[in-house]
Coordinates of C-alpha atoms and ligand atoms in Angstrom, one line a residue:
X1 CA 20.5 -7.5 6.3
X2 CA 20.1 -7.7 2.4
X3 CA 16.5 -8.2 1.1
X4 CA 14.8 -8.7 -2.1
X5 CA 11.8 -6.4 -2.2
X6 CA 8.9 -5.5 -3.8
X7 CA 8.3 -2.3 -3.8
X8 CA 5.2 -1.9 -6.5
X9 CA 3.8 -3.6 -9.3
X10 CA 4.8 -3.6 -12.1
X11 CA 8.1 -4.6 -14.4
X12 CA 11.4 -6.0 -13.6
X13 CA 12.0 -2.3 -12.0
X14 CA 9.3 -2.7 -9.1
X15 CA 11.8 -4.8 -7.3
X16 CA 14.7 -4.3 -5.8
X17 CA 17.9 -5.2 -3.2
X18 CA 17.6 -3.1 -0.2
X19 CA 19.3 -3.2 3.4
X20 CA 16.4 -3.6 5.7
X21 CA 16.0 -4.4 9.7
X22 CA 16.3 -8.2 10.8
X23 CA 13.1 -9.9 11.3
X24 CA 12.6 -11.1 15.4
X25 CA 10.9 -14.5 15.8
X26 CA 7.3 -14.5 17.2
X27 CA 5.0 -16.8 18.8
X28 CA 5.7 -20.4 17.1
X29 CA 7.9 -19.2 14.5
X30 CA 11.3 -19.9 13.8
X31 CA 14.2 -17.5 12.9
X32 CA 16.0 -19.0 9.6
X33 CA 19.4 -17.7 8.2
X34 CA 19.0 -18.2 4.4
X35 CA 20.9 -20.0 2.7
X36 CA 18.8 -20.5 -0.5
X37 CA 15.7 -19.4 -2.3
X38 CA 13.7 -20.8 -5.1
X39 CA 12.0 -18.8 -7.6
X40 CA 8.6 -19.8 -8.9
X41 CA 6.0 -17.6 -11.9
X42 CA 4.2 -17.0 -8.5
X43 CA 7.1 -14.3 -7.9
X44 CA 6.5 -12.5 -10.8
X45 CA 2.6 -12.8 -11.0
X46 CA 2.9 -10.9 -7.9
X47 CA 5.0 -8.0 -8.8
X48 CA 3.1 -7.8 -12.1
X49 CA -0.3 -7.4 -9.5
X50 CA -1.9 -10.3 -11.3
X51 CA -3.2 -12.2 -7.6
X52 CA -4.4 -8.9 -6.1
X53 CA -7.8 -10.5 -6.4
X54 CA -6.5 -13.3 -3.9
X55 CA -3.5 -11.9 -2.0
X56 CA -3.3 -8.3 -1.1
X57 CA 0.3 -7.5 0.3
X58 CA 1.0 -3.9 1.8
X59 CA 4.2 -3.0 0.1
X60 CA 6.9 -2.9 0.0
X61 CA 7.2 -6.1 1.1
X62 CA 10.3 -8.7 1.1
X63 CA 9.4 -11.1 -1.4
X64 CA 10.1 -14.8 -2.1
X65 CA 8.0 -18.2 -1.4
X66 CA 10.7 -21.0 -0.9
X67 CA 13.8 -21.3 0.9
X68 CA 16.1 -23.6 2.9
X69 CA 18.5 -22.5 5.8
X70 CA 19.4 -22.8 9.3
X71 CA 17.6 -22.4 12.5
X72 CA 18.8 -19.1 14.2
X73 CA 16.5 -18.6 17.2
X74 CA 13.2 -19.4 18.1
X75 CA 10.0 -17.4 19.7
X76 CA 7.9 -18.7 22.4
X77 CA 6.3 -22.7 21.9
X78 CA 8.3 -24.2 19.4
X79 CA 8.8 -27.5 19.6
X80 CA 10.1 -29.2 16.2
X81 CA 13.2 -27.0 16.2
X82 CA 16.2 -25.7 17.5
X83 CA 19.0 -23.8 16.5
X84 CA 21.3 -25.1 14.4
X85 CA 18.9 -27.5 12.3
X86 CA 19.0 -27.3 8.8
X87 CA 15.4 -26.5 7.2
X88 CA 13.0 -25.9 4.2
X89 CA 9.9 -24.7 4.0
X90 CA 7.3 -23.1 1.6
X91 CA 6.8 -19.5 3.7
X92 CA 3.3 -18.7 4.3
X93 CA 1.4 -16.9 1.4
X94 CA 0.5 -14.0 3.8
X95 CA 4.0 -13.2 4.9
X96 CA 6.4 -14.1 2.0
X97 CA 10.0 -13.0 2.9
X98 CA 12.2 -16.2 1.5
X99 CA 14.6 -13.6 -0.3
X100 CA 15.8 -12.6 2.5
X101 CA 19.6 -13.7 4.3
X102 CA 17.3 -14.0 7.7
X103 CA 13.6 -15.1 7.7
X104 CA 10.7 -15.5 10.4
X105 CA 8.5 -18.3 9.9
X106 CA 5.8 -20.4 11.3
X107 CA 7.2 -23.8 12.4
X108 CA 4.4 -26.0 10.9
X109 CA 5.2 -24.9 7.4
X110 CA 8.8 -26.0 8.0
X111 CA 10.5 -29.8 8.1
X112 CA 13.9 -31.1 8.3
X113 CA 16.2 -30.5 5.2
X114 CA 16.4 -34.3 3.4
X115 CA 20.1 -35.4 4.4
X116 CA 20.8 -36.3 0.6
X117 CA 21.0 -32.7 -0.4
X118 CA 22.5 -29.5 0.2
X119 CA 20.5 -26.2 0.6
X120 CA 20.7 -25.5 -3.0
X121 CA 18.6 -28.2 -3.8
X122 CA 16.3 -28.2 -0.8
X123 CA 15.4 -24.7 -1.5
X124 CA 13.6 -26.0 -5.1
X125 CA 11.3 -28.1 -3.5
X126 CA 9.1 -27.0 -1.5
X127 CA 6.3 -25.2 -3.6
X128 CA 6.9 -27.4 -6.5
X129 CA 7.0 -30.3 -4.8
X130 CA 4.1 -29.3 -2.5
X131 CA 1.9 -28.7 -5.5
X132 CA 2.7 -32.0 -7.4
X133 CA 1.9 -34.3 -4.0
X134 CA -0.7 -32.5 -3.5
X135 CA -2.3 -32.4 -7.0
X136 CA -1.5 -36.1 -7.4
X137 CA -2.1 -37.8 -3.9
X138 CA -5.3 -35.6 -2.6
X139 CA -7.2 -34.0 -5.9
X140 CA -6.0 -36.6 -8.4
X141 CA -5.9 -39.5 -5.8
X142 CA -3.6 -41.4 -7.9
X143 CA -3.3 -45.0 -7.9
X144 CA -1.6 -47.6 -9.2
X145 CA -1.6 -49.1 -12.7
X146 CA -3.7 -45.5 -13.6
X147 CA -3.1 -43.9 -17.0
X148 CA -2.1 -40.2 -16.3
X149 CA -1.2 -37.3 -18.6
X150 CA 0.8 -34.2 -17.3
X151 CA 1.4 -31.9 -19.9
X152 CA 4.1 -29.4 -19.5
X153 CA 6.7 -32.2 -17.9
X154 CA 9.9 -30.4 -18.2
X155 CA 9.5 -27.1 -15.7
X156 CA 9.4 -26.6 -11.9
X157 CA 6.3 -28.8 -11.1
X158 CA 6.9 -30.7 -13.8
X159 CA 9.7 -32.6 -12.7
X160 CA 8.5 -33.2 -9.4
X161 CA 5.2 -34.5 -10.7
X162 CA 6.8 -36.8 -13.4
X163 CA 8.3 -38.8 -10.6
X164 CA 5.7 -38.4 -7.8
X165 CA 3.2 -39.5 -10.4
X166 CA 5.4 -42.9 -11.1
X167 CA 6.3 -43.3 -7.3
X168 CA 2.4 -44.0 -6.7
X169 CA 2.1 -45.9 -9.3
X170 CA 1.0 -44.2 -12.6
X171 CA 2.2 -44.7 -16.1
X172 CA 2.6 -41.3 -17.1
X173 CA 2.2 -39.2 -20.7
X174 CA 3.7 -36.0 -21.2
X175 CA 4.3 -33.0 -23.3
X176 CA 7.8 -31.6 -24.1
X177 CA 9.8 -29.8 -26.7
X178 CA 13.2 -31.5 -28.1
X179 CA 14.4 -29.2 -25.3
X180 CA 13.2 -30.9 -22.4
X181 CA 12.9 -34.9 -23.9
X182 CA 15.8 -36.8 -22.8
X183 CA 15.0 -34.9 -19.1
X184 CA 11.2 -36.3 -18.7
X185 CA 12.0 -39.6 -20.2
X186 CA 14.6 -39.8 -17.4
X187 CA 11.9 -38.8 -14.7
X188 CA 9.5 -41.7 -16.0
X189 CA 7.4 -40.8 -18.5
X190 CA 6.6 -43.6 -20.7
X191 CA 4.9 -41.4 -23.2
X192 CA 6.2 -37.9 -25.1
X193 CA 4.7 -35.8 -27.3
X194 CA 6.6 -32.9 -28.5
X195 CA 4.3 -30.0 -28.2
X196 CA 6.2 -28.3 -30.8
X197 CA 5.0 -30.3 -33.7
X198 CA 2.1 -32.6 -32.8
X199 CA -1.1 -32.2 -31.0
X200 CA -1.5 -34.4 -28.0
X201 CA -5.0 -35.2 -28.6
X202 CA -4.5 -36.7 -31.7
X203 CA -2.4 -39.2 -30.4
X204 CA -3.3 -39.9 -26.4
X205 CA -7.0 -41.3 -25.8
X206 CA -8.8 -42.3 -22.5
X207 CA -6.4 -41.2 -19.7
X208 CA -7.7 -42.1 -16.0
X209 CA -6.4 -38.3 -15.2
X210 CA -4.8 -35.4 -15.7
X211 CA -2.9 -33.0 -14.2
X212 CA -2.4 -29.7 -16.2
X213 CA 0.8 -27.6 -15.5
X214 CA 0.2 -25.3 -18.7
X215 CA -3.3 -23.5 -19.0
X216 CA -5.1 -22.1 -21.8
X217 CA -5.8 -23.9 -24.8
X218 CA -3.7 -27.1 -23.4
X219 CA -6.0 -26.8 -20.5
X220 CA -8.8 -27.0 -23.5
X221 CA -7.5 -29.6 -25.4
X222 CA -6.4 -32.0 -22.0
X223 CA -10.2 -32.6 -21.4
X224 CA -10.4 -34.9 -25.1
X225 CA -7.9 -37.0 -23.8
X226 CA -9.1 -37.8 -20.6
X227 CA -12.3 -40.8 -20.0
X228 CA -15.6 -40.3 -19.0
X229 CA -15.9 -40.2 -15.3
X230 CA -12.1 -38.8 -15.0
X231 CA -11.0 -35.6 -13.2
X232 CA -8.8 -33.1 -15.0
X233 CA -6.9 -30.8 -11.8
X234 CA -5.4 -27.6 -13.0
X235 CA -2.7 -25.4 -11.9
X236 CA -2.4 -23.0 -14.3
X237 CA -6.1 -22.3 -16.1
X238 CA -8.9 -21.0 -14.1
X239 CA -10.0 -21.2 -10.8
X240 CA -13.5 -22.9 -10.1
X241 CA -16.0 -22.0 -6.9
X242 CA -14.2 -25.1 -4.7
X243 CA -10.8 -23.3 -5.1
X244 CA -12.1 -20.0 -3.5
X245 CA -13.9 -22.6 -0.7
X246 CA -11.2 -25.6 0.1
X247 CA -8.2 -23.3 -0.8
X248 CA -8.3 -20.1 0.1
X249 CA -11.1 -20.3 2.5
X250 CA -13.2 -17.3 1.1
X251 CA -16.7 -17.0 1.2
X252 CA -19.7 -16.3 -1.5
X253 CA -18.1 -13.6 -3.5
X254 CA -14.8 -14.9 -4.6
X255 CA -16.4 -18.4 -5.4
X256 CA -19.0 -16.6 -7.5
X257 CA -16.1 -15.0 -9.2
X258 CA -14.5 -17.8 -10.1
X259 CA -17.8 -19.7 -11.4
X260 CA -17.4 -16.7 -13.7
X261 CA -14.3 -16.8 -15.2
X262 CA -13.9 -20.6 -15.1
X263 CA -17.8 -20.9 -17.4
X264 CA -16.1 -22.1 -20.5
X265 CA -13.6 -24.5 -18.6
X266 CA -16.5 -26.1 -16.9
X267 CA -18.8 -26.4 -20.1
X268 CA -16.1 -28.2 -21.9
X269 CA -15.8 -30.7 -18.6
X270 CA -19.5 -32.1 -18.6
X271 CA -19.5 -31.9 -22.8
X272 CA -16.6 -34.6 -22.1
X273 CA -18.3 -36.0 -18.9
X274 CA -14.8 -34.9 -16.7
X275 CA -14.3 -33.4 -13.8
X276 CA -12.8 -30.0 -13.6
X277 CA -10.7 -28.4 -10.4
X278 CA -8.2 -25.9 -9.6
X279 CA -5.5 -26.3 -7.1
X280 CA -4.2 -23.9 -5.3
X281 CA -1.5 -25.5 -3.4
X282 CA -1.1 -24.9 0.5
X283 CA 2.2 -24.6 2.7
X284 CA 2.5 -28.0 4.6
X285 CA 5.3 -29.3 7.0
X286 CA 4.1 -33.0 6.9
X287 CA 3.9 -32.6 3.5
X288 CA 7.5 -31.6 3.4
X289 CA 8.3 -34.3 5.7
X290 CA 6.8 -37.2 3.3
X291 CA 8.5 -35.0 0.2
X292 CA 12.4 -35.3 2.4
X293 CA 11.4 -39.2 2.8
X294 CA 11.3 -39.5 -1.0
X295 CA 14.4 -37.8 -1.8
X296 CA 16.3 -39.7 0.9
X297 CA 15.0 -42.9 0.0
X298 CA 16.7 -41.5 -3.8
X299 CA 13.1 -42.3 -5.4
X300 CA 12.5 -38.3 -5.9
X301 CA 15.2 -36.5 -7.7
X302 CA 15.4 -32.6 -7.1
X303 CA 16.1 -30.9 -10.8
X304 CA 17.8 -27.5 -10.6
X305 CA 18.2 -25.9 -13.9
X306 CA 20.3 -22.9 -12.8
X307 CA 21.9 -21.8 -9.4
X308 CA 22.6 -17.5 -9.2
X309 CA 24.3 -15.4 -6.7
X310 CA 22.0 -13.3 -4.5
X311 CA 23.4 -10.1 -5.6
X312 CA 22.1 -11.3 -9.8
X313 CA 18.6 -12.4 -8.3
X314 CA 17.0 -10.0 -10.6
X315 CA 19.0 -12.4 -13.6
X316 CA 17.3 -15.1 -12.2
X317 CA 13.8 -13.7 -12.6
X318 CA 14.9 -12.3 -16.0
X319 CA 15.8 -16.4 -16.6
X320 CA 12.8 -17.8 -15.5
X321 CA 10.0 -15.6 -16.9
X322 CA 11.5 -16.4 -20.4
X323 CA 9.5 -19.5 -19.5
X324 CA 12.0 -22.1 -20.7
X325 CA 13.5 -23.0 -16.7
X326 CA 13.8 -27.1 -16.8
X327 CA 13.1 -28.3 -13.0
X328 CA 14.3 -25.0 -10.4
X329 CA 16.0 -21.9 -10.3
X330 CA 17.5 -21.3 -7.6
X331 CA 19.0 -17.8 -6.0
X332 CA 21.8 -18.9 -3.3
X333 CA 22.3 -16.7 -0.1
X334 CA 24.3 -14.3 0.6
Ligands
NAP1 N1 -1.9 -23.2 -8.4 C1 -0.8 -23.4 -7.8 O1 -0.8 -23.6 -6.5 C2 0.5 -23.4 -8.5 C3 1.7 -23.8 -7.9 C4 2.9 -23.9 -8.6 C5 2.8 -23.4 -10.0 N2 1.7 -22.9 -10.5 C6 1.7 -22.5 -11.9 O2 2.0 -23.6 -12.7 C7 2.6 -23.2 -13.9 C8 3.9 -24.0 -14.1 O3 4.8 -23.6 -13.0 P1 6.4 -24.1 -13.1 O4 7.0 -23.6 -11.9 O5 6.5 -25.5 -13.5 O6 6.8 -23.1 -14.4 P2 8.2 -23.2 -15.2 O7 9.2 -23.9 -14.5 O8 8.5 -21.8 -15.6 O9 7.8 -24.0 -16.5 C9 8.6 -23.9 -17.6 C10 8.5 -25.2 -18.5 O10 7.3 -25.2 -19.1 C11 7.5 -25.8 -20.4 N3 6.4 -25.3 -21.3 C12 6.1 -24.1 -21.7 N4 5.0 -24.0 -22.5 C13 4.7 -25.3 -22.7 C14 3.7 -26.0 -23.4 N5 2.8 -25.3 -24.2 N6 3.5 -27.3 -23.4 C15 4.4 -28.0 -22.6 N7 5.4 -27.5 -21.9 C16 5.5 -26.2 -21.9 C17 8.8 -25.2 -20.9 O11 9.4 -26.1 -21.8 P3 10.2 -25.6 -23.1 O12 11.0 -24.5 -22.8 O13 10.9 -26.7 -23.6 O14 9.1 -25.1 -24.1 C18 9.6 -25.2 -19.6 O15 10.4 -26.4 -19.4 C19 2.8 -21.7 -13.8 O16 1.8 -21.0 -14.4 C20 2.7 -21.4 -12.3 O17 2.3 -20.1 -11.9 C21 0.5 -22.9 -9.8

C-alpha cells in the first residue's frame, strides 16, 4: 500500500511516498481503509524534530495524526465496530500512521463518522476539534454568558473553537486579518480585531478567559486583556509543569523542564493575577462522539480550506506551513 513517511528530520525532503506492507490489526484495534487525512503544524513540527523532547518516533515511520475511513477488519475484543462502518479518529500520538490508504488503530480513539458529512470533512476534525472541546469545556470550563477571547480565529482550531466557544455559551472576541474576517464573524464572534493593524489589548479589557491559538508575544499580550482571577489556556506558547503531569504523564524531569522554559510566561500570569496552562490535547472517542453530535445537530460547522490528492500531499504541507490555511487541509485517499 502507498504511505506517507517520515524518514528523518528535517525539510520538506525528509518525507516521502513509499510502497510499504499493510498494517494487520492487533488486540482492540481496528483495521481502517483511508479515505482522508487531515494535516495539522503538528506534522511538520515533527519532521522538523521540534517534539523530540516529548515524542521520540523510530523512523522511518508513516506519518499523519487524523483521518476518516472505513472499517476493514478487526483484531481480537472489539466491540464498538465492524466492518464496513464509516469512522474518524485522532490516531494515537505513539503510533501515527493516518497517511496511510490502510491504518491500525486502537478502537477507543475512534467514533462513528457524523452522518452530515462525507470523509473529507470528517477527516478535519478530529485533532482540531479535540483540542477546542477540550480547551474550552475541561481547562477553560466555559460557561454561559462568559466573555472569552480566542486570538488566532481563522486557522484549524480556530474555527472549531469559534463555534464550540458560542455553542456553551460564550460571547466570543477574536483576532483576524481582512483575510479571515467575514469567516470568523460567520462562526460567532461578536468581536474582531484585525491583527494586522491594531493591538488587541488596546481595545479588549477584562475577559473571563482566554484561549490562545497563536504563541509568542500574542501569548504575552492575551494576559492584559484577561481579569483578575481568570485563566489564560495555551496551545501554542510554552508548556508549564501540569502539562508534563496531566498530559503527557511524565514524571519530575520533564515538568522541571517545562517550569524552565515557561518562567517568563508564568511571571507575567501572577503580575496580572491569571492563571496560566498549556494543553496538550489527548486522542478521545467520546470526545469524538459529543464532537459528531454537534455537527449532526448542524450547530458545528467543519471548515475545509483546501482538499489535495494523495499523490500532491507534499503540496499540502507546502500549503499549510505557509501558515495562512483557514479552518482544514485535507489530503484525500488514494
Ligand atoms: N497543544 C496542542 O495540543 C495543539 C493542538 C492543535 C494545534 N496546536 C498548535 O496550535 C497552533 C494553531 O494550530 P492550527 O491548526 O489552528 O494552525 P493553522 O491552521 O496553520 O493556523 C493558521 C491561521 O492562523 C492565523 N494567524 C497566523 N498568525 C496570526 C496572528 N498573529 N494572529 C491571529 N491569527 C494568526 C492565520 O490567519 P492569516 O493568514 O489571515 O494571518 C491562519 O488563518 C499551532 O501552533 C499548532 O501546532 C497545538
Amino acid at each position: 500500500m502507498r504511505a506517507f513517511l517520515l524518514t528523518r528530520h528535517g525539510g520538506p525532503e525528509a518525507m516521502e511516498l513509499r510502497d510499504v506492507p499493510e498494517p494487520r490489526p492487533a488486540e482492540r484495534q481496528i483495521l481502517v481503509r483511508v479515505r482522508a487525512a487531515g494535516l495539522n503544524p503538528v506534522d511538520y513540527k515533527t519532521r522538523a524534530g521540534k517534539l523530540r523532547v516529548i515524542q521520540r518516533y523510530t523512523l522511518p515511520i508513516v506519518v499523519g495524526n487524523e483521518l476518516a475511513g472505513i472499517v476493514e477488519a478487526r483484531g481480537p475484543g472489539v466491540s464498538r465496530f465492524q466492518p464496513g462502518d464509516r469512522v474518524f479518529a485522532r490516531v494515537p500520538k505513539e503510533t501515527l500512521g493516518a497517511f496511510a490508504e490502510l491504518t491500525c488503530l486502537d478502537e477507543g480513539v475512534a467514533a462513528h463518522m457524523p452522518a452530515a458529512i462525507d470523509f473529507e470533512a470528517a477527516a478535519g476534525v478530529p485533532l482540531a476539534g479535540l483540542t477546542a472541546l477540550q480547551a474550552l469545556r475541561d481547562e477553560l470550563r466555559v460557561s454561559p454568558g462568559q466573555r472569552l477571547f480566542i486570538p488566532g480565529g481563522a486557522g484549524g482550531v480556530g474555527t472549531f473553537a469559534l463555534q464550540i466557544a458560542s455553542v456553551l455559551g460564550a460571547e466570543v472576541a477574536t483576532t483576524a486579518s481582512p483575510r479571515g474576517d467575514a469567516l470568523v464573524r460567520r462562526l460567532g464572534a461578536k468581536v474582531v480585531v484585525d491583527y494586522t493593524k491594531a493591538r488587541f489589548e488596546d481595545l479588549l479589557r477584562d475577559y473571563d478567559g482566554a484561549m490562545d491559538l497563536v504563541g509568542g508575544d500574542t501569548l504575552a499580550r492575551t494576559f492584559s486583556v484577561v481579569r483578575r482571577g481568570g485563566t489564560v489556556v495555551s496551545i501554542a506558547g510554552m508548556p508549564e509543569p501540569l502539562t508534563a503531569r496531566k498530559d503527557l504523564g511524565r514524571g519530575a524531569g520533564l515538568a522541571a523542564l517545562f517550569w524552565l522554559i515557561s518562567l517568563g510566561t508564568r511571571r507575567r500570569a501572577r503580575r496580572r493575577g491569571v492563571r496560566y496552562r498549556y494543553l496538550f490535547m489527548h486522542p478521545s472517542g467520546p470526545d469524538l462522539d459529543e464532537l459528531a453530535r454537534l455537527i449532526d445537530a448542524r450547530k458545528l460547522e467543519v471548515v475545509i480550506d483546501r482538499v489535495f490528492p494523495f499523490a500532491e500531499i507534499a503540496d499540502a504541507f507546502a500549503y499549510l506551513e505557509q501558515g495562512h490555511a483557514k479552518g482544514k487541509v485535507v489530503v484525500r485517499i488514494p
